[in-house]
Amino acid sequence: MPKYRFPPRAWLSAVLAGLLGAGCALQPAPEPSLYLRLGGKPAIEALMADAIATIAADPRIQRRFGSIDGRELKDKLAELICARTGGPCVYTGRNMADVHEGMHIRDDEFDSLVEDIAKSLDKFKVPAAEKREALALLYQMRSAIVGH
């Protein structure tokens, strides 16, 4: 059997070409979920508790939340955000369209709620990329909430 001798660089190139050709390309580690980047369930629960306090004090929308149990709302929102950001939670609440049916929520009211949540994200110093992702998840629910 003949022995092959490769110059060091040629040998490395041959090995890399073989690995790449065999589907063994080196891949960067996947980015952690938004759930993990937000700090997990305890951080999401703290964020939602702060957001509910801000919403309850917001004269633009506080009347919408006067008869609602703040703790239950915080728990359901935390559950929803946890599930939607890739966490292990299962959302056990009703779907957004059913919950908001007959409430006739306006765009400006929805925007006020999102702004209040954004204030909490800022207060907790959530980085800009994660803040954008979290707010995008909320905006995806607009059509199920507004106007019903």
mmCIF file of C-alpha atoms in Angstrom:
data_model
loop_
_atom_site.group_PDB
_atom_site.id
_atom_site.type_symbol
_atom_site.label_atom_id
_atom_site.label_comp_id
_atom_site.label_asym_id
_atom_site.label_seq_id
_atom_site.Cartn_x
_atom_site.Cartn_y
_atom_site.Cartn_z
ATOM 1 C CA MET A 1 0.000 0.000 0.000
ATOM 2 C CA PRO A 2 1.460 3.352 -0.950
ATOM 3 C CA LYS A 3 1.962 5.957 1.706
ATOM 4 C CA TYR A 4 0.734 9.414 0.923
ATOM 5 C CA ARG A 5 2.533 12.402 2.211
ATOM 6 C CA PHE A 6 0.807 15.728 2.181
ATOM 7 C CA PRO A 7 2.496 18.975 2.936
ATOM 8 C CA PRO A 8 0.945 20.317 6.162
ATOM 9 C CA ARG A 9 -1.339 22.872 4.481
ATOM 10 C CA ALA A 10 -2.454 20.455 1.801
ATOM 11 C CA TRP A 11 -3.254 17.849 4.441
ATOM 12 C CA LEU A 12 -5.393 20.309 6.419
ATOM 13 C CA SER A 13 -7.184 21.378 3.245
ATOM 14 C CA ALA A 14 -7.861 17.751 2.325
ATOM 15 C CA VAL A 15 -9.272 16.978 5.779
ATOM 16 C CA LEU A 16 -11.493 20.074 5.754
ATOM 17 C CA ALA A 17 -12.696 19.322 2.230
ATOM 18 C CA GLY A 18 -13.539 15.783 3.297
ATOM 19 C CA LEU A 19 -15.447 16.977 6.338
ATOM 20 C CA LEU A 20 -17.335 19.605 4.387
ATOM 21 C CA GLY A 21 -18.123 17.181 1.598
ATOM 22 C CA ALA A 22 -19.406 14.640 4.124
ATOM 23 C CA GLY A 23 -21.873 17.121 5.587
ATOM 24 C CA CYS A 24 -19.836 17.733 8.710
ATOM 25 C CA ALA A 25 -19.540 21.462 8.280
ATOM 26 C CA LEU A 26 -18.716 23.311 11.433
ATOM 27 C CA GLN A 27 -21.767 25.284 12.462
ATOM 28 C CA PRO A 28 -22.028 27.964 15.084
ATOM 29 C CA ALA A 29 -24.022 27.043 18.147
ATOM 30 C CA PRO A 30 -27.674 27.978 17.788
ATOM 31 C CA GLU A 31 -28.678 31.229 19.454
ATOM 32 C CA PRO A 32 -30.494 30.744 22.764
ATOM 33 C CA SER A 33 -34.254 31.235 22.672
ATOM 34 C CA LEU A 34 -35.732 34.626 23.424
ATOM 35 C CA TYR A 35 -37.097 33.026 26.591
ATOM 36 C CA LEU A 36 -33.542 32.341 27.802
ATOM 37 C CA ARG A 37 -32.232 35.700 26.614
ATOM 38 C CA LEU A 38 -34.967 37.455 28.593
ATOM 39 C CA GLY A 39 -33.850 35.596 31.720
ATOM 40 C CA GLY A 40 -36.355 32.755 31.886
ATOM 41 C CA LYS A 41 -39.626 32.479 33.754
ATOM 42 C CA PRO A 42 -38.685 34.488 36.881
ATOM 43 C CA ALA A 43 -37.563 37.451 34.765
ATOM 44 C CA ILE A 44 -40.672 37.286 32.554
ATOM 45 C CA GLU A 45 -42.909 37.156 35.638
ATOM 46 C CA ALA A 46 -41.131 40.194 37.113
ATOM 47 C CA LEU A 47 -41.452 42.041 33.807
ATOM 48 C CA MET A 48 -45.169 41.312 33.601
ATOM 49 C CA ALA A 49 -45.773 42.324 37.234
ATOM 50 C CA ASP A 50 -44.092 45.648 36.537
ATOM 51 C CA ALA A 51 -45.983 46.076 33.258
ATOM 52 C CA ILE A 52 -49.350 45.391 34.923
ATOM 53 C CA ALA A 53 -48.588 48.068 37.545
ATOM 54 C CA THR A 54 -47.725 50.531 34.762
ATOM 55 C CA ILE A 55 -50.840 49.616 32.768
ATOM 56 C CA ALA A 56 -53.067 49.970 35.849
ATOM 57 C CA ALA A 57 -51.723 53.501 36.371
ATOM 58 C CA ASP A 58 -51.949 54.533 32.697
ATOM 59 C CA PRO A 59 -54.910 56.918 32.314
ATOM 60 C CA ARG A 60 -55.158 56.042 28.612
ATOM 61 C CA ILE A 61 -56.155 52.431 29.323
ATOM 62 C CA GLN A 62 -56.587 51.873 33.054
ATOM 63 C CA ARG A 63 -60.398 51.804 32.724
ATOM 64 C CA ARG A 64 -60.034 48.655 30.609
ATOM 65 C CA PHE A 65 -58.405 46.862 33.531
ATOM 66 C CA GLY A 66 -60.452 48.128 36.491
ATOM 67 C CA SER A 67 -62.422 44.915 37.070
ATOM 68 C CA ILE A 68 -59.655 42.492 36.132
ATOM 69 C CA ASP A 69 -57.687 40.506 38.707
ATOM 70 C CA GLY A 70 -54.165 41.890 38.271
ATOM 71 C CA ARG A 71 -52.482 38.762 39.596
ATOM 72 C CA GLU A 72 -54.362 36.495 37.207
ATOM 73 C CA LEU A 73 -53.637 38.852 34.302
ATOM 74 C CA LYS A 74 -49.939 38.901 35.215
ATOM 75 C CA ASP A 75 -49.859 35.111 35.455
ATOM 76 C CA LYS A 76 -51.592 34.616 32.088
ATOM 77 C CA LEU A 77 -49.422 37.230 30.344
ATOM 78 C CA ALA A 78 -46.259 35.699 31.807
ATOM 79 C CA GLU A 79 -47.449 32.254 30.694
ATOM 80 C CA LEU A 80 -48.220 33.560 27.201
ATOM 81 C CA ILE A 81 -44.884 35.389 26.842
ATOM 82 C CA CYS A 82 -43.019 32.379 28.234
ATOM 83 C CA ALA A 83 -44.640 30.062 25.677
ATOM 84 C CA ARG A 84 -44.325 32.475 22.732
ATOM 85 C CA THR A 85 -40.618 33.122 23.378
ATOM 86 C CA GLY A 86 -39.625 29.459 23.297
ATOM 87 C CA GLY A 87 -39.903 28.663 26.984
ATOM 88 C CA PRO A 88 -41.294 25.494 28.561
ATOM 89 C CA CYS A 89 -44.623 27.078 29.559
ATOM 90 C CA VAL A 90 -47.975 26.100 28.139
ATOM 91 C CA TYR A 91 -50.447 28.944 27.775
ATOM 92 C CA THR A 92 -53.666 27.885 29.506
ATOM 93 C CA GLY A 93 -55.710 31.007 28.829
ATOM 94 C CA ARG A 94 -58.316 31.533 26.153
ATOM 95 C CA ASN A 95 -57.262 32.648 22.690
ATOM 96 C CA MET A 96 -56.826 36.386 22.222
ATOM 97 C CA ALA A 97 -59.805 36.880 19.903
ATOM 98 C CA ASP A 98 -62.210 35.170 22.331
ATOM 99 C CA VAL A 99 -60.877 37.032 25.365
ATOM 100 C CA HIS A 100 -61.293 40.409 23.669
ATOM 101 C CA GLU A 101 -64.588 39.719 21.877
ATOM 102 C CA GLY A 102 -67.046 42.564 22.402
ATOM 103 C CA MET A 103 -64.475 44.839 24.027
ATOM 104 C CA HIS A 104 -64.034 47.026 20.922
ATOM 105 C CA ILE A 105 -60.408 47.752 21.748
ATOM 106 C CA ARG A 106 -58.991 50.561 19.637
ATOM 107 C CA ASP A 107 -55.569 50.717 17.993
ATOM 108 C CA ASP A 108 -54.452 53.539 20.301
ATOM 109 C CA GLU A 109 -55.381 51.462 23.357
ATOM 110 C CA PHE A 110 -53.435 48.476 22.065
ATOM 111 C CA ASP A 111 -50.460 50.745 21.319
ATOM 112 C CA SER A 112 -50.655 52.189 24.849
ATOM 113 C CA LEU A 113 -50.476 48.709 26.349
ATOM 114 C CA VAL A 114 -47.460 47.822 24.205
ATOM 115 C CA GLU A 115 -45.791 51.121 25.179
ATOM 116 C CA ASP A 116 -46.335 50.289 28.854
ATOM 117 C CA ILE A 117 -44.765 46.876 28.385
ATOM 118 C CA ALA A 118 -41.871 48.530 26.525
ATOM 119 C CA LYS A 119 -41.334 50.786 29.569
ATOM 120 C CA SER A 120 -40.950 47.693 31.718
ATOM 121 C CA LEU A 121 -38.518 46.161 29.228
ATOM 122 C CA ASP A 122 -36.487 49.380 29.438
ATOM 123 C CA LYS A 123 -36.684 49.469 33.240
ATOM 124 C CA PHE A 124 -35.280 45.927 33.372
ATOM 125 C CA LYS A 125 -32.565 46.917 30.860
ATOM 126 C CA VAL A 126 -33.586 44.323 28.275
ATOM 127 C CA PRO A 127 -31.173 44.685 25.325
ATOM 128 C CA ALA A 128 -32.534 46.328 22.169
ATOM 129 C CA ALA A 129 -32.613 43.147 20.050
ATOM 130 C CA GLU A 130 -34.570 41.203 22.660
ATOM 131 C CA LYS A 131 -36.887 44.163 23.226
ATOM 132 C CA ARG A 132 -37.661 44.319 19.488
ATOM 133 C CA GLU A 133 -38.353 40.577 19.376
ATOM 134 C CA ALA A 134 -40.613 40.683 22.431
ATOM 135 C CA LEU A 135 -42.586 43.653 21.134
ATOM 136 C CA ALA A 136 -42.898 42.008 17.712
ATOM 137 C CA LEU A 137 -44.574 39.038 19.422
ATOM 138 C CA LEU A 138 -47.105 41.411 20.959
ATOM 139 C CA TYR A 139 -47.734 43.196 17.666
ATOM 140 C CA GLN A 140 -48.458 39.820 16.039
ATOM 141 C CA MET A 141 -51.504 39.587 18.304
ATOM 142 C CA ARG A 142 -52.941 42.988 17.274
ATOM 143 C CA SER A 143 -55.493 41.590 14.814
ATOM 144 C CA ALA A 144 -56.828 39.153 17.425
ATOM 145 C CA ILE A 145 -57.280 41.928 19.997
ATOM 146 C CA VAL A 146 -58.170 45.192 18.257
ATOM 147 C CA GLY A 147 -61.710 45.814 17.059
ATOM 148 C CA HIS A 148 -63.375 42.727 18.471
#
